[in-house]
Amino acid sequence: MAQPLNFVLNVPETPEDHSSQEPSPYDESEVHDSFHQLIQEQSQWVAEEGLELQQREPGPGGPETSGCGQHALPGPEDALAHSAATLRVLASMPSRTIGRSRGAVICQYYNRSVRLRRRVSRPELKGVGRSARPSLRLYDLELDPAALQEEEKRFLLVKELEGLPVAQRNHMLRGMPLGLAEKRCLREETQTPTEKQRGRQGPRGLFPCCGRLRDACVLALHSLGLGLLAGLQALKPWRHALKQIGGQFGSSVLSYFLFLKTLLAFNALLLLPLLAFIVGVQAAFPPPAPPGSVPSFMGLELLTGGGRFTHTVLYYGYYSNSTVSQPCVPPPGGGQCSREADSLPYSMPLAYLFTVGLAFFITCITLVYSMSHSFGESYRVGSTSGVHAVTVFCSWDHKVTQRRASRLQHDNIRTHLKELLAEWQRRRGSPSACGQLRRVAVRGLVWLLSLGTTLGCTVAVYAFSELMIKSPVSVEQEGALLALPVVVCLLNLGAPYLFRCLAALERHDSPVLEVYVAVCRNLILKMVILGILCYHWLGRRVGTLKDQCWENFVGQELYRLMVLDFIFVLLDTLFGELVWRLISEKQLKRREKPEFDIAGNVLELIYGQTLTWLGVLFSPLLPAIQIVKLLLIFYVKKTSLRANCQAPRRPWLASHMSTVFISLLCFPSFLGAAVFLCFAVWRVKPSSTCGPFRGLNSMYEAGKAWVRHLEEAGPRVSWLPWVHRYLVENTFPIYLVSALLLAVIYLHIQVVKGQRRVICLLKEQISNVSALPPPARPQEALFAPQMTPGPAGGRTKRSGSEAAPPWGALRDRAPALGGCGSRPRQRKAAFSGRRPRGAAVSVRVLEVLEIALGLLGGPAPGHGPCSLPSFSKQVE
Amino acid sequence: MGGSGSRLSKELLAEYQDLTFLTKQEILLAHKRFCELLPPEHRSVEESLQIRVSLEQILSLPELKANPFKERICRVFSTSPARDSLSFEDFLDLLSVFSDTATPDIKSHYAFRIFDFDDDGTLNREDLSHLVNCLTGQGEDTRLSASEMKQLIDNVSSRAGPGSQREGLGLGLKLSLPQILEESDIDRDGTINLSEFQHVISRSPDFASSFKIVL
């Protein structure tokens, strides 16, 4: 670390560098060198800590002590003046210069655009490690002894912007916190003459005589287009409804409806290929009708899904097992219609298999993508600390537009703040061992009870399903088929209320934990029940329904479950929300309405979606039914919400919770359904009397047979059987791919871990520094003027001569950060060596954090050069 | 309706679209809403682009009515010398910052300016207590008490004022509370500057979704 200081610093004090207005790599290297110099000086200070401490004793701070500290510095004499300049570099790190004045903003964006332009024009620099230090180059201006005035900066900014491509320039302008008028001015100034000409002349060209006509046409088209756009705005689904909900209940309740919208999109995505390749084709070319009369429509079918519906496109059994053919119209002569003549080359079994597979694959990709996107949005490093500040700065929901809702939000925030304060006071005295023990016991008991309830429900469902198998239902009493779904729905409805009562017994520290526990219990219940049902269908029913179409039966069961689930949601809304509100208003004389249970409702949605995914193979139209159901639920819930409910009192981490829910949708729900379907496709023998796969040993065999058929067809498509044989049937490639994938994941985990460790170290450093008492007032006053930009003009007012002496003093008390080399590891060594002192050090830590951003992978375009927000973003 | 007949020119629309985070539809909707605020005789396109709407009229928009920061928001976005009126471009600026697609960077920048009640470029104690009062409601009964406020904003034990001396005996000694200033004032100068503010904001993923106004 303590390398000899063998080079003399060459800070560009030369104004002629700037007369050219052309930033060169030479400047950058100089600034970099001076930066390096500073670092080394400070490492020296680290080494000579003892000496410095002694010197600090007599005079606590002040410019004159810096003078006597200087001779301890082994560097060349003239380096001192330069290092003062270098320190100014640090002082002008963007974190400090961005005041609210317009001049500072312009200045900052000038710097930003310089960086951008350099990146564009000299990509070869990018490869060099140096470009990973985004903020170094920016300070050549600051080193100029005469600080540039605002107009000059502005001029420079305009010049810089001129060098950028148009799209980038607009992007940059858009991101500037300046007024629109200012932006338009800048844009006007930065347009090069050719662009202006192009803009002015535009489409008018060779035929000026047609110009007027063309103008009229363009105008008419323009207004027509605008009208269409306005129409589109109205079509944007539920914009107004969502705005209303957001305005009345805030983001938390809105997240439920947004989740519902997401589910709708998923179902539409699932339904489209099914509709196009299976249902549509089969409906256009219906298979021969089954023997026997078609039962008439009775109305009960809407609930049971049987009867009239059985032989329709709704269920698996309807689909033919051959290539699609025209309906056979017997020729007048009474002969047989020839099958071969009018058959189309569209094999239904293959279409069925591949379409379902493809639809699932698309859903999977979309789901994983949206999950990772959501994670990126909601996961922030260190989001647990700083609750008070975050609460105060971020808790107001600007979407809220109603006075009542706004008052409620005031109340919620006040309660939350008071709770936070009380929490801190309470945390001082740790609870007694007895109280702790009692709490653990109560929690254990509650968990035991809820798991026992889950077990009881499971056993009940299992016993009931066995009972249903033992007493087969005749075709006439179809209503009896509803018994099992009703039991399941009742359990699903009742158990959550029981869980809620139990949860009232235990007291959790944080409301978030409370929600998690509730979600966890409900999820376990629902998944276990669905698991038992799946076993019942694939394990037991397939065996008992020998001569019938078991796929149809499973499809109908899922249909029934779904319809009844919808009915129970309606009942729950009616009794849980409406009646409860009436009771609490009329009888209990409470002013407050019941709260909307977001977690419970979202879990209901996830459950319904799982049912849909489970049933897609057996009933391809199930997503359509789910879409209808979701649409109805949207309106019912919205009406009930506005009439009966109020927003939850607890703070709700909307983006965090929606991430959790999307992951729940992905992990147990989608994955479980996929496993179920894979098992059904690979292992279970399809029924021999119906469906596209009749006569085969498994549905998968249809694919195999097709490959064999291809092999025979000729050499033209021989690669496909080859692919099949070596990649699908042979297990080795699968192992190889999974091993590679695991290795990549492992590497990524390691990288993230390393980055996280660096962050932890830096954060620790910051909190270490912050925990120390602030320095005495006179010292603080020394560097305070440099720290904070003035109201107008920011730090550009300061002249170089003013700045030097205080900074020298500052350096004396801020020797901590050594080793700002190119490796986090080096910095770590520098950190761990000593305990930092004083506030100035914390400033430095901030700077290092900023630099670390560059090290961890360069700044994203459009973000601050090295501001902390983008730093934490990088880590994600 | 007067607003529906008058449309922005194509070039202007494209320019606005380039320079703000709004889509074409949103700009048109904004123009329509803005024109509705104007007296009927001034609703032509040219005039609507020139004229300024007073603060009271903007505050009467239902989207802003219930917002406790409405006046600050208008003042921050106003470009008139007295900061008491908004032109259409200011209005677009406002909507652009509060739109869906605005970057977190620019959102936090303007949030900082909105919370900076005395316009001095940093958040000091007065700004913070003003902010907390806005959040909890301005009424006498809804405010936090003085001691609560003090406790919330800065550290009771380290700042030995005459009022906190008493509390210091009771609860302040062990109470090195990481409250707002403790948590966010990294350079310990007693105020929060923009980068410190953005650092805090970056820890809250919900900020971008709640700092939003839908027209």
Short mmCIF file of C-alpha atoms in Angstrom, two decimals, chain A residues 542-839:
data_model
loop_
_atom_site.label_atom_id
_atom_site.label_comp_id
_atom_site.label_asym_id
_atom_site.label_seq_id
_atom_site.Cartn_x
_atom_site.Cartn_y
_atom_site.Cartn_z
CA VAL A 542 -58.11 -43.46 -13.44
CA GLY A 543 -58.31 -46.92 -11.99
CA THR A 544 -61.99 -46.87 -11.18
CA LEU A 545 -63.27 -45.28 -14.39
CA LYS A 546 -62.15 -48.15 -16.59
CA ASP A 547 -64.69 -47.95 -19.37
CA GLN A 548 -65.38 -44.22 -19.22
CA CYS A 549 -63.45 -41.17 -20.21
CA TRP A 550 -61.50 -40.28 -17.08
CA GLU A 551 -60.04 -37.17 -18.68
CA ASN A 552 -63.53 -35.80 -19.11
CA PHE A 553 -64.25 -36.57 -15.50
CA VAL A 554 -61.16 -34.71 -14.28
CA GLY A 555 -61.96 -31.78 -16.55
CA GLN A 556 -65.48 -31.66 -15.17
CA GLU A 557 -64.24 -31.84 -11.61
CA LEU A 558 -61.97 -28.89 -12.22
CA TYR A 559 -64.79 -27.02 -13.91
CA ARG A 560 -67.00 -27.64 -10.90
CA LEU A 561 -64.28 -26.59 -8.48
CA MET A 562 -63.76 -23.41 -10.42
CA VAL A 563 -67.40 -22.45 -10.68
CA LEU A 564 -68.02 -23.19 -7.02
CA ASP A 565 -64.92 -21.29 -6.07
CA PHE A 566 -66.38 -18.31 -7.87
CA ILE A 567 -69.69 -18.71 -6.07
CA PHE A 568 -67.94 -18.92 -2.74
CA VAL A 569 -65.95 -15.81 -3.53
CA LEU A 570 -69.25 -14.07 -4.14
CA LEU A 571 -70.64 -15.42 -0.87
CA ASP A 572 -67.53 -14.37 0.95
CA THR A 573 -67.85 -10.89 -0.48
CA LEU A 574 -71.51 -10.77 0.49
CA PHE A 575 -71.18 -12.07 4.01
CA GLY A 576 -67.63 -11.24 4.86
CA GLU A 577 -67.83 -7.68 3.63
CA LEU A 578 -71.39 -6.48 3.17
CA VAL A 579 -73.15 -8.20 6.06
CA TRP A 580 -70.21 -7.66 8.36
CA ARG A 581 -70.25 -3.97 7.58
CA LEU A 582 -73.97 -3.77 8.26
CA ILE A 583 -73.53 -5.59 11.54
CA SER A 584 -70.64 -3.48 12.65
CA GLU A 585 -72.41 -0.29 11.66
CA LYS A 586 -75.85 -1.05 13.02
CA GLN A 587 -75.14 -3.29 15.98
CA LEU A 588 -71.67 -2.47 17.17
CA LYS A 589 -72.01 1.22 16.31
CA ARG A 590 -68.52 1.33 14.92
CA ARG A 591 -67.67 4.16 12.63
CA GLU A 592 -65.08 2.19 10.73
CA LYS A 593 -65.71 -0.14 7.88
CA PRO A 594 -64.02 -3.53 7.74
CA GLU A 595 -60.60 -3.61 6.18
CA PHE A 596 -59.98 -5.14 2.81
CA ASP A 597 -57.97 -8.32 3.27
CA ILE A 598 -55.50 -8.03 0.41
CA ALA A 599 -53.43 -11.09 1.18
CA GLY A 600 -56.45 -13.39 1.52
CA ASN A 601 -57.99 -12.14 -1.69
CA VAL A 602 -54.79 -12.49 -3.65
CA LEU A 603 -54.41 -16.04 -2.40
CA GLU A 604 -57.92 -16.77 -3.64
CA LEU A 605 -56.85 -15.56 -7.06
CA ILE A 606 -53.75 -17.72 -7.01
CA TYR A 607 -55.82 -20.73 -6.06
CA GLY A 608 -58.21 -20.13 -8.93
CA GLN A 609 -55.34 -19.77 -11.34
CA THR A 610 -53.84 -23.06 -10.16
CA LEU A 611 -57.13 -24.78 -10.89
CA THR A 612 -57.05 -23.36 -14.40
CA TRP A 613 -53.54 -24.55 -15.08
CA LEU A 614 -54.31 -27.99 -13.70
CA GLY A 615 -57.27 -28.34 -16.00
CA VAL A 616 -55.91 -27.02 -19.28
CA LEU A 617 -55.03 -30.44 -20.62
CA PHE A 618 -58.43 -31.91 -19.86
CA SER A 619 -60.53 -28.94 -20.72
CA PRO A 620 -58.87 -26.55 -23.16
CA LEU A 621 -61.50 -23.88 -22.70
CA LEU A 622 -60.92 -23.55 -18.98
CA PRO A 623 -58.80 -20.37 -19.40
CA ALA A 624 -61.75 -18.75 -21.14
CA ILE A 625 -63.95 -19.55 -18.18
CA GLN A 626 -61.29 -18.21 -15.88
CA ILE A 627 -61.20 -14.99 -17.86
CA VAL A 628 -64.92 -14.54 -17.48
CA LYS A 629 -64.62 -15.33 -13.81
CA LEU A 630 -61.85 -12.80 -13.30
CA LEU A 631 -63.79 -10.11 -15.14
CA LEU A 632 -66.80 -10.69 -12.93
CA ILE A 633 -64.66 -10.78 -9.80
CA PHE A 634 -63.11 -7.47 -10.78
CA TYR A 635 -66.44 -5.70 -10.91
CA VAL A 636 -67.90 -7.44 -7.88
CA LYS A 637 -64.85 -6.71 -5.77
CA LYS A 638 -64.68 -3.15 -6.96
CA THR A 639 -68.30 -2.51 -6.07
CA SER A 640 -68.04 -4.22 -2.73
CA LEU A 641 -64.79 -2.45 -1.95
CA ARG A 642 -66.20 0.96 -2.61
CA ALA A 643 -69.35 0.27 -0.64
CA ASN A 644 -68.12 -1.79 2.26
CA CYS A 645 -64.43 -1.57 2.87
CA GLN A 646 -61.65 0.74 3.74
CA ALA A 647 -57.95 0.55 3.08
CA PRO A 648 -55.93 -1.52 5.53
CA ARG A 649 -54.48 0.37 8.44
CA ARG A 650 -51.19 -1.45 8.35
CA PRO A 651 -48.45 -0.15 6.13
CA TRP A 652 -48.37 -2.36 3.11
CA LEU A 653 -45.18 -2.73 1.11
CA ALA A 654 -46.97 -2.83 -2.19
CA SER A 655 -44.15 -3.63 -4.55
CA HIS A 656 -42.58 -6.04 -2.11
CA MET A 657 -45.79 -7.96 -1.60
CA SER A 658 -46.60 -8.11 -5.28
CA THR A 659 -43.19 -9.67 -5.82
CA VAL A 660 -44.03 -12.23 -3.19
CA PHE A 661 -47.33 -12.99 -4.83
CA ILE A 662 -45.87 -13.32 -8.29
CA SER A 663 -43.29 -15.73 -6.90
CA LEU A 664 -46.03 -17.70 -5.18
CA LEU A 665 -47.85 -17.84 -8.48
CA CYS A 666 -44.71 -19.18 -10.08
CA PHE A 667 -43.38 -21.50 -7.49
CA PRO A 668 -46.00 -23.67 -5.87
CA SER A 669 -48.82 -22.84 -8.23
CA PHE A 670 -47.42 -23.01 -11.75
CA LEU A 671 -44.70 -25.49 -10.96
CA GLY A 672 -47.16 -27.79 -9.21
CA ALA A 673 -49.53 -27.67 -12.14
CA ALA A 674 -46.68 -28.34 -14.56
CA VAL A 675 -45.56 -31.38 -12.58
CA PHE A 676 -49.12 -32.65 -12.48
CA LEU A 677 -49.51 -32.29 -16.22
CA CYS A 678 -46.14 -33.81 -17.00
CA PHE A 679 -47.06 -36.81 -14.91
CA ALA A 680 -50.37 -37.09 -16.72
CA VAL A 681 -48.69 -36.88 -20.12
CA TRP A 682 -45.81 -39.25 -19.48
CA ARG A 683 -47.06 -41.81 -17.04
CA VAL A 684 -50.83 -42.17 -17.13
CA LYS A 685 -52.53 -44.29 -19.70
CA PRO A 686 -55.16 -42.30 -21.58
CA SER A 687 -58.64 -43.76 -21.67
CA SER A 688 -59.27 -46.01 -24.61
CA THR A 689 -62.70 -44.74 -25.62
CA CYS A 690 -62.28 -41.03 -26.14
CA GLY A 691 -59.94 -38.21 -26.85
CA PRO A 692 -57.09 -37.69 -29.27
CA PHE A 693 -54.81 -40.18 -27.53
CA ARG A 694 -57.08 -43.20 -27.35
CA GLY A 695 -55.29 -46.45 -27.90
CA LEU A 696 -51.91 -45.19 -26.84
CA ASN A 697 -50.00 -46.11 -23.72
CA SER A 698 -49.35 -42.52 -22.83
CA MET A 699 -50.01 -39.16 -24.40
CA TYR A 700 -46.33 -38.75 -24.95
CA GLU A 701 -46.38 -41.72 -27.33
CA ALA A 702 -48.17 -39.63 -29.90
CA GLY A 703 -45.06 -37.51 -30.19
CA LYS A 704 -42.86 -40.56 -30.38
CA ALA A 705 -44.95 -42.11 -33.10
CA TRP A 706 -44.73 -38.92 -35.07
CA VAL A 707 -40.95 -38.94 -34.87
CA ARG A 708 -40.91 -42.51 -36.08
CA HIS A 709 -43.18 -41.50 -38.90
CA LEU A 710 -40.79 -38.72 -39.81
CA GLU A 711 -37.90 -41.13 -39.87
CA GLU A 712 -39.69 -43.16 -42.44
CA ALA A 713 -40.72 -40.09 -44.42
CA GLY A 714 -37.30 -39.49 -45.83
CA PRO A 715 -33.95 -37.79 -45.39
CA ARG A 716 -35.25 -34.26 -45.73
CA VAL A 717 -36.28 -33.95 -42.13
CA SER A 718 -33.88 -36.50 -40.79
CA TRP A 719 -32.42 -33.99 -38.37
CA LEU A 720 -35.58 -33.99 -36.33
CA PRO A 721 -35.52 -37.66 -35.40
CA TRP A 722 -31.81 -37.25 -34.77
CA VAL A 723 -32.49 -34.39 -32.40
CA HIS A 724 -35.14 -36.42 -30.74
CA ARG A 725 -33.00 -39.50 -30.36
CA TYR A 726 -29.87 -37.85 -29.07
CA LEU A 727 -31.21 -34.89 -27.19
CA VAL A 728 -34.58 -35.91 -25.82
CA GLU A 729 -34.42 -39.64 -25.31
CA ASN A 730 -30.81 -39.71 -24.32
CA THR A 731 -30.50 -38.35 -20.83
CA PHE A 732 -26.89 -37.26 -21.03
CA PRO A 733 -27.47 -33.85 -22.70
CA ILE A 734 -30.09 -33.02 -20.12
CA TYR A 735 -27.63 -33.75 -17.36
CA LEU A 736 -24.99 -31.72 -19.13
CA VAL A 737 -27.25 -28.74 -19.60
CA SER A 738 -28.44 -28.84 -16.01
CA ALA A 739 -24.87 -29.11 -14.78
CA LEU A 740 -23.87 -26.10 -16.88
CA LEU A 741 -26.86 -24.18 -15.66
CA LEU A 742 -26.04 -25.00 -12.08
CA ALA A 743 -22.47 -23.89 -12.61
CA VAL A 744 -23.59 -20.59 -14.08
CA ILE A 745 -26.02 -20.03 -11.25
CA TYR A 746 -23.33 -20.87 -8.75
CA LEU A 747 -20.95 -18.39 -10.32
CA HIS A 748 -23.59 -15.72 -10.28
CA ILE A 749 -24.34 -16.39 -6.66
CA GLN A 750 -20.69 -16.07 -5.85
CA VAL A 751 -20.37 -12.79 -7.71
CA VAL A 752 -23.43 -11.38 -5.98
CA LYS A 753 -22.10 -12.59 -2.67
CA GLY A 754 -18.82 -10.84 -3.24
CA GLN A 755 -20.54 -7.64 -4.19
CA ARG A 756 -22.76 -7.87 -1.19
CA ARG A 757 -19.76 -8.28 1.04
CA VAL A 758 -18.21 -5.16 -0.35
CA ILE A 759 -21.45 -3.31 0.21
CA CYS A 760 -21.67 -4.59 3.74
CA LEU A 761 -18.17 -3.35 4.44
CA LEU A 762 -18.91 0.04 3.00
CA LYS A 763 -22.16 0.32 4.85
CA GLU A 764 -20.51 -0.74 8.04
CA GLN A 765 -18.01 1.97 7.48
CA ILE A 766 -20.72 4.53 7.01
CA SER A 767 -22.60 3.47 10.08
CA ASN A 768 -19.37 3.38 12.07
CA VAL A 769 -18.75 6.91 11.10
CA SER A 770 -22.27 8.03 11.71
CA ALA A 771 -22.29 6.48 15.14
CA LEU A 772 -19.43 8.68 16.24
CA PRO A 773 -20.23 12.00 17.84
CA PRO A 774 -19.93 14.90 15.47
CA PRO A 775 -16.88 17.09 15.80
CA ALA A 776 -17.00 20.25 17.82
CA ARG A 777 -18.66 23.23 16.29
CA PRO A 778 -15.69 25.33 15.20
CA GLN A 779 -14.30 22.47 13.22
CA GLU A 780 -17.58 21.78 11.63
CA ALA A 781 -17.83 25.36 10.60
CA LEU A 782 -14.54 24.95 8.87
CA PHE A 783 -15.75 22.77 6.11
CA ALA A 784 -19.45 23.31 6.24
CA PRO A 785 -19.41 25.96 3.53
CA GLN A 786 -17.82 23.53 1.17
CA MET A 787 -20.17 20.74 1.98
CA THR A 788 -23.39 22.40 1.18
CA PRO A 789 -24.04 24.37 -1.92
CA GLY A 790 -25.40 27.82 -1.45
CA PRO A 791 -28.92 28.75 -2.40
CA ALA A 792 -27.99 30.03 -5.80
CA GLY A 793 -25.11 29.25 -8.01
CA GLY A 794 -23.93 26.46 -5.77
CA ARG A 795 -20.28 26.08 -5.32
CA THR A 796 -19.35 27.79 -8.52
CA LYS A 797 -19.11 31.01 -6.53
CA ARG A 798 -16.15 29.83 -4.59
CA SER A 799 -12.76 30.79 -5.80
CA GLY A 800 -9.75 28.57 -5.65
CA SER A 801 -7.80 30.64 -3.19
CA GLU A 802 -10.58 30.50 -0.67
CA ALA A 803 -10.82 26.81 -0.81
CA ALA A 804 -7.28 25.80 -0.28
CA PRO A 805 -6.55 26.42 3.39
CA PRO A 806 -9.67 24.84 4.88
CA TRP A 807 -9.20 21.82 2.74
CA GLY A 808 -5.71 21.44 3.95
CA ALA A 809 -7.05 21.44 7.45
CA LEU A 810 -9.72 19.05 6.48
CA ARG A 811 -7.26 16.66 5.06
CA ASP A 812 -5.47 16.65 8.35
CA ARG A 813 -8.45 15.33 10.11
CA ALA A 814 -9.59 13.05 7.37
CA PRO A 815 -6.81 10.71 6.62
CA ALA A 816 -8.77 7.55 6.49
CA LEU A 817 -9.35 6.37 3.02
CA GLY A 818 -6.39 4.80 1.50
CA GLY A 819 -6.15 2.42 -1.36
CA CYS A 820 -8.83 3.58 -3.69
CA GLY A 821 -7.22 1.33 -6.18
CA SER A 822 -9.05 -0.66 -8.70
CA ARG A 823 -10.05 -3.53 -6.44
CA PRO A 824 -12.63 -3.59 -3.71
CA ARG A 825 -10.34 -5.91 -1.86
CA GLN A 826 -7.71 -3.24 -1.57
CA ARG A 827 -10.20 -0.85 -0.19
CA LYS A 828 -11.26 -3.40 2.29
CA ALA A 829 -7.74 -3.67 3.55
CA ALA A 830 -7.62 0.06 3.89
CA PHE A 831 -10.86 0.08 5.79
CA SER A 832 -10.15 -2.61 8.22
CA GLY A 833 -6.92 -1.03 9.32
CA ARG A 834 -8.23 1.73 11.45
CA ARG A 835 -11.12 3.35 13.02
CA PRO A 836 -12.22 6.41 11.16
CA ARG A 837 -12.58 9.69 12.93
CA GLY A 838 -14.91 12.55 12.51
CA ALA A 839 -17.45 13.67 10.04
#
